[in-house]
Amino acid sequence: MSITSVIDYLSLLLRQLAAVDDDKFLISHEERVEVPDDVWATMAQLKIVQQVQYAKSIICDGCEENCVRPVVIYQANAKSPARAFIVCDVREDGGRVNVEFERLNQWLMSKRQLAEMVRELLGNSTQSVAKDVALWRLGMVDGGKHKSQVSLKFDSDVMVLAGGHKVPLMELLSFEKDALKIDLKKIKKMVNESTGFSDDVESTKARNARMLKRKNELKSQKVRNFNQQIANEENLSLATVKNAISSAEKEQNAQSTPQSSNKFKNIFPTQSSQSKN
């Protein structure tokens, strides 16, 4: 695929991200140099890709075999600069193959990074991204008539879910005047014209845990009326929010409290039970 624009490259990355079993994948230096510099600079600015530590192994270019080999790195000292190389033990004439540090650069693309980016495009910068099984929840969107949770789902493609509707993310994105934009008008229409049926069903337990996490975020930001703010964000009553957070706190406490492992406690009567008899 010939990459000529930010949308071209973003489309390619989303297809790769949807196809991986993990929540992330790495982009090598060899893949990076195939992307125009202006496109790459924009992707880095949008924080869609993030540089991470040097690769520990790369394809050796010492011969035509193209073996993937570990890289040895010697740090700089007073006598010599830093250097990297591969020790080839495959061929008799292999020996040491020097490696340019530039070739060790690699970048990370993750589902969380994408979800964070889309959340900000939706204007939900105050709400946190939450993963619930196969869905990445981006927060509530107010369509005017209704409010609905908007989520990302990584299937054969990256899909946006709202109001029972499902639309490929790339159909909602555009790049105009050096800025990535999302078709918020279409998303609000999805919210307002809810089908009443959706595979974006959040379990009660997951919802309660998400609201507890949101409460802790707001408290750390010194927000006093955090319950009311969550109620407004979720389009729920204040009492419902309080009950949900209380349930999540009880669940959290139950998980952190060790259970008694005395398997004989029901076999031998206690002193109090003996006195009753």
PDB file of C-alpha atoms in Angstrom:
ATOM      1  CA  MET A   1       0.000   0.000   0.000  1.00  0.00           C
ATOM      2  CA  SER A   2       1.339   3.434  -0.973  1.00  0.00           C
ATOM      3  CA  ILE A   3       1.089   5.829   1.979  1.00  0.00           C
ATOM      4  CA  THR A   4       0.467   9.417   0.902  1.00  0.00           C
ATOM      5  CA  SER A   5      -1.596  10.864   3.763  1.00  0.00           C
ATOM      6  CA  VAL A   6      -2.330  10.636   7.477  1.00  0.00           C
ATOM      7  CA  ILE A   7      -5.653   8.929   6.718  1.00  0.00           C
ATOM      8  CA  ASP A   8      -3.903   6.316   4.530  1.00  0.00           C
ATOM      9  CA  TYR A   9      -1.460   5.416   7.269  1.00  0.00           C
ATOM     10  CA  LEU A  10      -4.037   5.543  10.068  1.00  0.00           C
ATOM     11  CA  SER A  11      -6.266   3.178   8.090  1.00  0.00           C
ATOM     12  CA  LEU A  12      -3.353   0.752   7.743  1.00  0.00           C
ATOM     13  CA  LEU A  13      -2.528   0.909  11.461  1.00  0.00           C
ATOM     14  CA  LEU A  14      -6.158   0.340  12.476  1.00  0.00           C
ATOM     15  CA  ARG A  15      -6.365  -2.785  10.334  1.00  0.00           C
ATOM     16  CA  GLN A  16      -3.192  -4.089  11.947  1.00  0.00           C
ATOM     17  CA  LEU A  17      -4.470  -3.235  15.435  1.00  0.00           C
ATOM     18  CA  ALA A  18      -7.783  -5.009  14.812  1.00  0.00           C
ATOM     19  CA  ALA A  19      -5.940  -8.121  13.612  1.00  0.00           C
ATOM     20  CA  VAL A  20      -3.568  -8.601  16.576  1.00  0.00           C
ATOM     21  CA  ASP A  21      -4.489 -10.864  19.484  1.00  0.00           C
ATOM     22  CA  ASP A  22      -2.689  -8.592  21.914  1.00  0.00           C
ATOM     23  CA  ASP A  23      -3.770  -5.019  22.708  1.00  0.00           C
ATOM     24  CA  LYS A  24      -0.715  -3.586  20.972  1.00  0.00           C
ATOM     25  CA  PHE A  25       1.970  -4.082  18.341  1.00  0.00           C
ATOM     26  CA  LEU A  26       5.400  -2.665  17.544  1.00  0.00           C
ATOM     27  CA  ILE A  27       6.503  -0.698  14.494  1.00  0.00           C
ATOM     28  CA  SER A  28      10.102  -1.304  13.439  1.00  0.00           C
ATOM     29  CA  HIS A  29      12.568   1.174  11.957  1.00  0.00           C
ATOM     30  CA  GLU A  30      12.237  -0.552   8.580  1.00  0.00           C
ATOM     31  CA  GLU A  31       8.456   0.023   8.657  1.00  0.00           C
ATOM     32  CA  ARG A  32       8.927   3.599   9.832  1.00  0.00           C
ATOM     33  CA  VAL A  33      11.118   4.638   6.888  1.00  0.00           C
ATOM     34  CA  GLU A  34       8.346   3.656   4.471  1.00  0.00           C
ATOM     35  CA  VAL A  35       6.133   6.406   5.907  1.00  0.00           C
ATOM     36  CA  PRO A  36       6.585  10.015   4.665  1.00  0.00           C
ATOM     37  CA  ASP A  37       8.186  12.221   7.326  1.00  0.00           C
ATOM     38  CA  ASP A  38       5.292  14.700   7.469  1.00  0.00           C
ATOM     39  CA  VAL A  39       2.762  11.881   7.963  1.00  0.00           C
ATOM     40  CA  TRP A  40       4.912  10.312  10.672  1.00  0.00           C
ATOM     41  CA  ALA A  41       5.365  13.637  12.479  1.00  0.00           C
ATOM     42  CA  THR A  42       1.587  14.082  12.597  1.00  0.00           C
ATOM     43  CA  MET A  43       1.039  10.571  13.960  1.00  0.00           C
ATOM     44  CA  ALA A  44       3.593  11.202  16.706  1.00  0.00           C
ATOM     45  CA  GLN A  45       2.020  14.572  17.525  1.00  0.00           C
ATOM     46  CA  LEU A  46      -1.401  12.903  17.865  1.00  0.00           C
ATOM     47  CA  LYS A  47       0.246  10.349  20.196  1.00  0.00           C
ATOM     48  CA  ILE A  48      -1.084   7.503  18.054  1.00  0.00           C
ATOM     49  CA  VAL A  49       2.431   6.063  17.986  1.00  0.00           C
ATOM     50  CA  GLN A  50       4.897   6.349  20.848  1.00  0.00           C
ATOM     51  CA  GLN A  51       8.598   5.592  20.778  1.00  0.00           C
ATOM     52  CA  VAL A  52       9.697   2.895  23.221  1.00  0.00           C
ATOM     53  CA  GLN A  53      13.022   1.341  24.227  1.00  0.00           C
ATOM     54  CA  TYR A  54      15.440  -0.106  21.700  1.00  0.00           C
ATOM     55  CA  ALA A  55      14.582  -3.409  20.018  1.00  0.00           C
ATOM     56  CA  LYS A  56      16.411  -6.356  21.578  1.00  0.00           C
ATOM     57  CA  SER A  57      16.572  -8.274  18.300  1.00  0.00           C
ATOM     58  CA  ILE A  58      16.379  -7.312  14.619  1.00  0.00           C
ATOM     59  CA  ILE A  59      16.839  -8.801  11.154  1.00  0.00           C
ATOM     60  CA  CYS A  60      20.545  -9.166  10.532  1.00  0.00           C
ATOM     61  CA  ASP A  61      21.669  -7.571   7.246  1.00  0.00           C
ATOM     62  CA  GLY A  62      25.076  -9.241   7.282  1.00  0.00           C
ATOM     63  CA  CYS A  63      24.055 -11.627   4.499  1.00  0.00           C
ATOM     64  CA  GLU A  64      21.097 -12.685   2.372  1.00  0.00           C
ATOM     65  CA  GLU A  65      19.729 -15.083   5.040  1.00  0.00           C
ATOM     66  CA  ASN A  66      17.884 -12.270   6.907  1.00  0.00           C
ATOM     67  CA  CYS A  67      17.982 -14.060  10.261  1.00  0.00           C
ATOM     68  CA  VAL A  68      16.374 -12.444  13.304  1.00  0.00           C
ATOM     69  CA  ARG A  69      19.208 -12.154  15.819  1.00  0.00           C
ATOM     70  CA  PRO A  70      19.672 -10.612  19.297  1.00  0.00           C
ATOM     71  CA  VAL A  71      21.575  -7.328  19.475  1.00  0.00           C
ATOM     72  CA  VAL A  72      24.509  -6.750  21.834  1.00  0.00           C
ATOM     73  CA  ILE A  73      24.879  -3.174  23.071  1.00  0.00           C
ATOM     74  CA  TYR A  74      28.004  -1.769  24.702  1.00  0.00           C
ATOM     75  CA  GLN A  75      27.474   1.529  26.477  1.00  0.00           C
ATOM     76  CA  ALA A  76      29.825   4.437  25.892  1.00  0.00           C
ATOM     77  CA  ASN A  77      32.783   4.860  28.198  1.00  0.00           C
ATOM     78  CA  ALA A  78      35.839   7.095  28.446  1.00  0.00           C
ATOM     79  CA  LYS A  79      37.707   5.089  25.802  1.00  0.00           C
ATOM     80  CA  SER A  80      35.029   4.328  23.215  1.00  0.00           C
ATOM     81  CA  PRO A  81      31.545   5.439  22.060  1.00  0.00           C
ATOM     82  CA  ALA A  82      28.435   3.297  22.437  1.00  0.00           C
ATOM     83  CA  ARG A  83      28.164   0.526  19.879  1.00  0.00           C
ATOM     84  CA  ALA A  84      25.761  -2.218  18.872  1.00  0.00           C
ATOM     85  CA  PHE A  85      26.351  -5.402  16.950  1.00  0.00           C
ATOM     86  CA  ILE A  86      25.071  -8.883  16.180  1.00  0.00           C
ATOM     87  CA  VAL A  87      27.182 -11.971  16.729  1.00  0.00           C
ATOM     88  CA  CYS A  88      26.566 -14.320  13.805  1.00  0.00           C
ATOM     89  CA  ASP A  89      27.037 -17.989  14.673  1.00  0.00           C
ATOM     90  CA  VAL A  90      25.065 -19.257  11.676  1.00  0.00           C
ATOM     91  CA  ARG A  91      27.777 -18.861   9.033  1.00  0.00           C
ATOM     92  CA  GLU A  92      31.468 -19.558   9.374  1.00  0.00           C
ATOM     93  CA  ASP A  93      32.315 -16.184   7.864  1.00  0.00           C
ATOM     94  CA  GLY A  94      29.683 -14.357   9.942  1.00  0.00           C
ATOM     95  CA  GLY A  95      31.473 -13.014  12.991  1.00  0.00           C
ATOM     96  CA  ARG A  96      30.430  -9.614  14.304  1.00  0.00           C
ATOM     97  CA  VAL A  97      27.939  -7.525  12.287  1.00  0.00           C
ATOM     98  CA  ASN A  98      27.794  -3.859  13.300  1.00  0.00           C
ATOM     99  CA  VAL A  99      24.347  -2.318  13.778  1.00  0.00           C
ATOM    100  CA  GLU A 100      23.408   1.351  13.476  1.00  0.00           C
ATOM    101  CA  PHE A 101      21.502   2.502  16.564  1.00  0.00           C
ATOM    102  CA  GLU A 102      18.867   4.002  14.295  1.00  0.00           C
ATOM    103  CA  ARG A 103      17.831   0.497  13.266  1.00  0.00           C
ATOM    104  CA  LEU A 104      16.984  -0.319  16.885  1.00  0.00           C
ATOM    105  CA  ASN A 105      14.315   2.382  17.144  1.00  0.00           C
ATOM    106  CA  GLN A 106      10.775   1.091  17.516  1.00  0.00           C
ATOM    107  CA  TRP A 107       7.355   2.526  18.250  1.00  0.00           C
ATOM    108  CA  LEU A 108       4.255   1.262  19.999  1.00  0.00           C
ATOM    109  CA  MET A 109       0.677   1.347  18.715  1.00  0.00           C
ATOM    110  CA  SER A 110      -1.932   0.220  21.247  1.00  0.00           C
ATOM    111  CA  LYS A 111      -5.676  -0.052  21.559  1.00  0.00           C
ATOM    112  CA  ARG A 112      -5.581   2.119  24.675  1.00  0.00           C
ATOM    113  CA  GLN A 113      -3.696   4.879  22.822  1.00  0.00           C
ATOM    114  CA  LEU A 114      -6.322   4.804  20.073  1.00  0.00           C
ATOM    115  CA  ALA A 115      -9.183   4.800  22.569  1.00  0.00           C
ATOM    116  CA  GLU A 116      -7.662   7.786  24.409  1.00  0.00           C
ATOM    117  CA  MET A 117      -7.332   9.676  21.121  1.00  0.00           C
ATOM    118  CA  VAL A 118     -10.939   8.997  20.061  1.00  0.00           C
ATOM    119  CA  ARG A 119     -12.196   9.916  23.526  1.00  0.00           C
ATOM    120  CA  GLU A 120     -10.532  13.322  23.229  1.00  0.00           C
ATOM    121  CA  LEU A 121     -11.976  13.815  19.732  1.00  0.00           C
ATOM    122  CA  LEU A 122     -15.415  13.192  21.253  1.00  0.00           C
ATOM    123  CA  GLY A 123     -14.786  15.976  23.763  1.00  0.00           C
ATOM    124  CA  ASN A 124     -14.703  13.560  26.702  1.00  0.00           C
ATOM    125  CA  SER A 125     -11.292  14.615  27.972  1.00  0.00           C
ATOM    126  CA  THR A 126     -12.576  14.666  31.572  1.00  0.00           C
ATOM    127  CA  GLN A 127     -13.777  11.053  31.422  1.00  0.00           C
ATOM    128  CA  SER A 128     -11.494   8.042  31.569  1.00  0.00           C
ATOM    129  CA  VAL A 129     -11.222   5.198  29.089  1.00  0.00           C
ATOM    130  CA  ALA A 130     -12.334   1.872  30.561  1.00  0.00           C
ATOM    131  CA  LYS A 131     -11.876  -1.606  29.118  1.00  0.00           C
ATOM    132  CA  ASP A 132     -14.796  -3.974  29.614  1.00  0.00           C
ATOM    133  CA  VAL A 133     -14.050  -7.420  28.131  1.00  0.00           C
ATOM    134  CA  ALA A 134     -13.954  -6.768  24.340  1.00  0.00           C
ATOM    135  CA  LEU A 135     -15.051  -3.118  24.498  1.00  0.00           C
ATOM    136  CA  TRP A 136     -13.180   0.101  25.185  1.00  0.00           C
ATOM    137  CA  ARG A 137     -15.636   2.560  26.728  1.00  0.00           C
ATOM    138  CA  LEU A 138     -15.045   6.202  25.837  1.00  0.00           C
ATOM    139  CA  GLY A 139     -17.675   7.902  27.999  1.00  0.00           C
ATOM    140  CA  MET A 140     -21.119   9.357  27.480  1.00  0.00           C
ATOM    141  CA  VAL A 141     -22.147  11.468  24.486  1.00  0.00           C
ATOM    142  CA  ASP A 142     -25.162  13.766  24.682  1.00  0.00           C
ATOM    143  CA  GLY A 143     -27.070  13.679  21.404  1.00  0.00           C
ATOM    144  CA  GLY A 144     -29.570  16.314  22.509  1.00  0.00           C
ATOM    145  CA  LYS A 145     -32.527  13.938  22.804  1.00  0.00           C
ATOM    146  CA  HIS A 146     -30.695  11.092  24.492  1.00  0.00           C
ATOM    147  CA  LYS A 147     -27.371  10.248  26.105  1.00  0.00           C
ATOM    148  CA  SER A 148     -25.476   7.067  25.384  1.00  0.00           C
ATOM    149  CA  GLN A 149     -22.207   5.344  26.136  1.00  0.00           C
ATOM    150  CA  VAL A 150     -19.861   5.308  23.118  1.00  0.00           C
ATOM    151  CA  SER A 151     -17.406   2.435  22.770  1.00  0.00           C
ATOM    152  CA  LEU A 152     -14.753   1.003  20.488  1.00  0.00           C
ATOM    153  CA  LYS A 153     -14.825  -2.652  19.488  1.00  0.00           C
ATOM    154  CA  PHE A 154     -11.910  -4.381  17.754  1.00  0.00           C
ATOM    155  CA  ASP A 155     -13.389  -6.981  15.447  1.00  0.00           C
ATOM    156  CA  SER A 156     -12.398  -7.533  11.815  1.00  0.00           C
ATOM    157  CA  ASP A 157     -12.203  -3.731  11.849  1.00  0.00           C
ATOM    158  CA  VAL A 158     -12.207  -1.019  14.515  1.00  0.00           C
ATOM    159  CA  MET A 159     -15.869  -0.204  15.127  1.00  0.00           C
ATOM    160  CA  VAL A 160     -17.611   2.636  16.974  1.00  0.00           C
ATOM    161  CA  LEU A 161     -20.678   1.540  18.942  1.00  0.00           C
ATOM    162  CA  ALA A 162     -23.409   3.936  20.070  1.00  0.00           C
ATOM    163  CA  GLY A 163     -27.165   3.612  20.526  1.00  0.00           C
ATOM    164  CA  GLY A 164     -27.197   0.106  19.094  1.00  0.00           C
ATOM    165  CA  HIS A 165     -25.468   1.271  15.896  1.00  0.00           C
ATOM    166  CA  LYS A 166     -22.059   0.079  14.727  1.00  0.00           C
ATOM    167  CA  VAL A 167     -19.913   2.087  12.278  1.00  0.00           C
ATOM    168  CA  PRO A 168     -16.258   1.616  11.192  1.00  0.00           C
ATOM    169  CA  LEU A 169     -14.103   4.229  12.916  1.00  0.00           C
ATOM    170  CA  MET A 170     -12.407   5.220   9.648  1.00  0.00           C
ATOM    171  CA  GLU A 171     -15.794   6.281   8.218  1.00  0.00           C
ATOM    172  CA  LEU A 172     -16.013   8.868  10.993  1.00  0.00           C
ATOM    173  CA  LEU A 173     -12.468  10.272  10.808  1.00  0.00           C
ATOM    174  CA  SER A 174     -11.082  13.005   8.566  1.00  0.00           C
ATOM    175  CA  PHE A 175      -7.904  15.071   8.497  1.00  0.00           C
ATOM    176  CA  GLU A 176      -8.480  18.750   7.791  1.00  0.00           C
ATOM    177  CA  LYS A 177      -6.253  21.796   8.324  1.00  0.00           C
ATOM    178  CA  ASP A 178      -3.563  19.744  10.083  1.00  0.00           C
ATOM    179  CA  ALA A 179      -6.075  18.326  12.567  1.00  0.00           C
ATOM    180  CA  LEU A 180      -7.726  14.932  12.938  1.00  0.00           C
ATOM    181  CA  LYS A 181     -11.493  15.254  13.335  1.00  0.00           C
ATOM    182  CA  ILE A 182     -14.370  12.907  14.077  1.00  0.00           C
ATOM    183  CA  ASP A 183     -17.906  13.207  12.705  1.00  0.00           C
ATOM    184  CA  LEU A 184     -19.540  14.074  16.032  1.00  0.00           C
ATOM    185  CA  LYS A 185     -22.769  15.006  14.274  1.00  0.00           C
ATOM    186  CA  LYS A 186     -23.147  11.453  12.967  1.00  0.00           C
ATOM    187  CA  ILE A 187     -22.331   9.961  16.369  1.00  0.00           C
ATOM    188  CA  LYS A 188     -24.979  12.149  18.020  1.00  0.00           C
ATOM    189  CA  LYS A 189     -27.463  10.955  15.415  1.00  0.00           C
ATOM    190  CA  MET A 190     -26.591   7.359  16.334  1.00  0.00           C
ATOM    191  CA  VAL A 191     -27.247   8.234  19.984  1.00  0.00           C
ATOM    192  CA  ASN A 192     -30.564   9.996  19.309  1.00  0.00           C
ATOM    193  CA  GLU A 193     -31.856   7.292  16.955  1.00  0.00           C
ATOM    194  CA  SER A 194     -31.191   4.375  19.265  1.00  0.00           C
ATOM    195  CA  THR A 195     -32.259   0.980  17.938  1.00  0.00           C
ATOM    196  CA  GLY A 196     -33.067  -0.369  21.384  1.00  0.00           C
ATOM    197  CA  PHE A 197     -30.795  -3.328  20.629  1.00  0.00           C
ATOM    198  CA  SER A 198     -27.062  -3.336  21.183  1.00  0.00           C
ATOM    199  CA  ASP A 199     -24.111  -5.657  21.691  1.00  0.00           C
ATOM    200  CA  ASP A 200     -22.597  -2.825  23.727  1.00  0.00           C
ATOM    201  CA  VAL A 201     -24.099  -4.181  26.939  1.00  0.00           C
ATOM    202  CA  GLU A 202     -22.159  -3.341  30.088  1.00  0.00           C
ATOM    203  CA  SER A 203     -22.575  -5.650  33.056  1.00  0.00           C
ATOM    204  CA  THR A 204     -23.805  -4.079  36.287  1.00  0.00           C
ATOM    205  CA  LYS A 205     -20.605  -5.097  38.038  1.00  0.00           C
ATOM    206  CA  ALA A 206     -18.435  -3.502  35.345  1.00  0.00           C
ATOM    207  CA  ARG A 207     -20.532  -0.320  35.367  1.00  0.00           C
ATOM    208  CA  ASN A 208     -20.285  -0.011  39.148  1.00  0.00           C
ATOM    209  CA  ALA A 209     -16.508  -0.524  39.045  1.00  0.00           C
ATOM    210  CA  ARG A 210     -16.167   2.087  36.313  1.00  0.00           C
ATOM    211  CA  MET A 211     -18.134   4.652  38.339  1.00  0.00           C
ATOM    212  CA  LEU A 212     -16.020   3.936  41.434  1.00  0.00           C
ATOM    213  CA  LYS A 213     -12.880   4.527  39.366  1.00  0.00           C
ATOM    214  CA  ARG A 214     -14.388   7.785  38.079  1.00  0.00           C
ATOM    215  CA  LYS A 215     -15.216   8.851  41.634  1.00  0.00           C
ATOM    216  CA  ASN A 216     -11.592   8.305  42.712  1.00  0.00           C
ATOM    217  CA  GLU A 217     -10.371  10.316  39.711  1.00  0.00           C
ATOM    218  CA  LEU A 218     -12.652  13.237  40.583  1.00  0.00           C
ATOM    219  CA  LYS A 219     -11.680  13.138  44.261  1.00  0.00           C
ATOM    220  CA  SER A 220      -8.002  13.266  43.286  1.00  0.00           C
ATOM    221  CA  GLN A 221      -8.850  16.372  41.244  1.00  0.00           C
ATOM    222  CA  LYS A 222     -10.411  17.959  44.372  1.00  0.00           C
ATOM    223  CA  VAL A 223     -13.928  17.874  42.886  1.00  0.00           C
ATOM    224  CA  ARG A 224     -16.411  18.094  45.759  1.00  0.00           C
ATOM    225  CA  ASN A 225     -19.722  17.135  44.143  1.00  0.00           C
ATOM    226  CA  PHE A 226     -18.245  14.092  42.394  1.00  0.00           C
ATOM    227  CA  ASN A 227     -21.402  11.977  42.735  1.00  0.00           C
ATOM    228  CA  GLN A 228     -23.494  14.650  41.051  1.00  0.00           C
ATOM    229  CA  GLN A 229     -20.958  15.052  38.243  1.00  0.00           C
ATOM    230  CA  ILE A 230     -20.966  11.292  37.622  1.00  0.00           C
ATOM    231  CA  ALA A 231     -24.782  11.331  37.618  1.00  0.00           C
ATOM    232  CA  ASN A 232     -24.713  14.059  34.963  1.00  0.00           C
ATOM    233  CA  GLU A 233     -22.137  12.192  32.863  1.00  0.00           C
ATOM    234  CA  GLU A 234     -24.024   8.892  33.060  1.00  0.00           C
ATOM    235  CA  ASN A 235     -27.514  10.411  32.753  1.00  0.00           C
ATOM    236  CA  LEU A 236     -28.521   8.667  35.986  1.00  0.00           C
ATOM    237  CA  SER A 237     -30.135   9.749  39.223  1.00  0.00           C
ATOM    238  CA  LEU A 238     -27.897  10.707  42.138  1.00  0.00           C
ATOM    239  CA  ALA A 239     -29.305   7.829  44.210  1.00  0.00           C
ATOM    240  CA  THR A 240     -28.474   5.300  41.481  1.00  0.00           C
ATOM    241  CA  VAL A 241     -24.895   6.529  41.295  1.00  0.00           C
ATOM    242  CA  LYS A 242     -24.454   6.371  45.074  1.00  0.00           C
ATOM    243  CA  ASN A 243     -25.843   2.822  45.205  1.00  0.00           C
ATOM    244  CA  ALA A 244     -23.637   1.716  42.315  1.00  0.00           C
ATOM    245  CA  ILE A 245     -20.474   3.125  43.908  1.00  0.00           C
ATOM    246  CA  SER A 246     -21.413   1.620  47.279  1.00  0.00           C
ATOM    247  CA  SER A 247     -21.839  -1.809  45.646  1.00  0.00           C
ATOM    248  CA  ALA A 248     -18.470  -1.474  43.910  1.00  0.00           C
ATOM    249  CA  GLU A 249     -16.769  -0.533  47.183  1.00  0.00           C
ATOM    250  CA  LYS A 250     -18.300  -3.553  48.936  1.00  0.00           C
ATOM    251  CA  GLU A 251     -17.142  -5.799  46.094  1.00  0.00           C
ATOM    252  CA  GLN A 252     -13.649  -4.318  46.288  1.00  0.00           C
ATOM    253  CA  ASN A 253     -13.494  -4.801  50.059  1.00  0.00           C
ATOM    254  CA  ALA A 254     -14.735  -8.387  49.803  1.00  0.00           C
ATOM    255  CA  GLN A 255     -11.982  -9.203  47.324  1.00  0.00           C
ATOM    256  CA  SER A 256      -9.296  -7.676  49.523  1.00  0.00           C
ATOM    257  CA  THR A 257     -10.481  -9.424  52.725  1.00  0.00           C
ATOM    258  CA  PRO A 258      -8.922 -12.901  53.115  1.00  0.00           C
ATOM    259  CA  GLN A 259     -11.446 -15.665  53.695  1.00  0.00           C
ATOM    260  CA  SER A 260     -10.992 -18.140  56.533  1.00  0.00           C
ATOM    261  CA  SER A 261      -9.458 -21.396  55.388  1.00  0.00           C
ATOM    262  CA  ASN A 262     -10.430 -23.421  58.493  1.00  0.00           C
ATOM    263  CA  LYS A 263     -12.161 -26.357  56.866  1.00  0.00           C
ATOM    264  CA  PHE A 264     -12.965 -27.888  60.275  1.00  0.00           C
ATOM    265  CA  LYS A 265     -14.950 -24.924  61.614  1.00  0.00           C
ATOM    266  CA  ASN A 266     -18.306 -26.586  60.921  1.00  0.00           C
ATOM    267  CA  ILE A 267     -17.217 -29.999  62.257  1.00  0.00           C
ATOM    268  CA  PHE A 268     -16.131 -29.140  65.784  1.00  0.00           C
ATOM    269  CA  PRO A 269     -18.624 -27.146  67.856  1.00  0.00           C
ATOM    270  CA  THR A 270     -17.475 -23.902  69.447  1.00  0.00           C
ATOM    271  CA  GLN A 271     -17.590 -23.267  73.168  1.00  0.00           C
ATOM    272  CA  SER A 272     -20.643 -21.009  72.776  1.00  0.00           C
ATOM    273  CA  SER A 273     -22.557 -23.622  70.806  1.00  0.00           C
ATOM    274  CA  GLN A 274     -21.742 -26.260  73.436  1.00  0.00           C
ATOM    275  CA  SER A 275     -23.110 -24.051  76.193  1.00  0.00           C
ATOM    276  CA  LYS A 276     -26.365 -23.616  74.273  1.00  0.00           C
ATOM    277  CA  ASN A 277     -26.770 -27.382  74.205  1.00  0.00           C
TER     278      ASN A 277
END
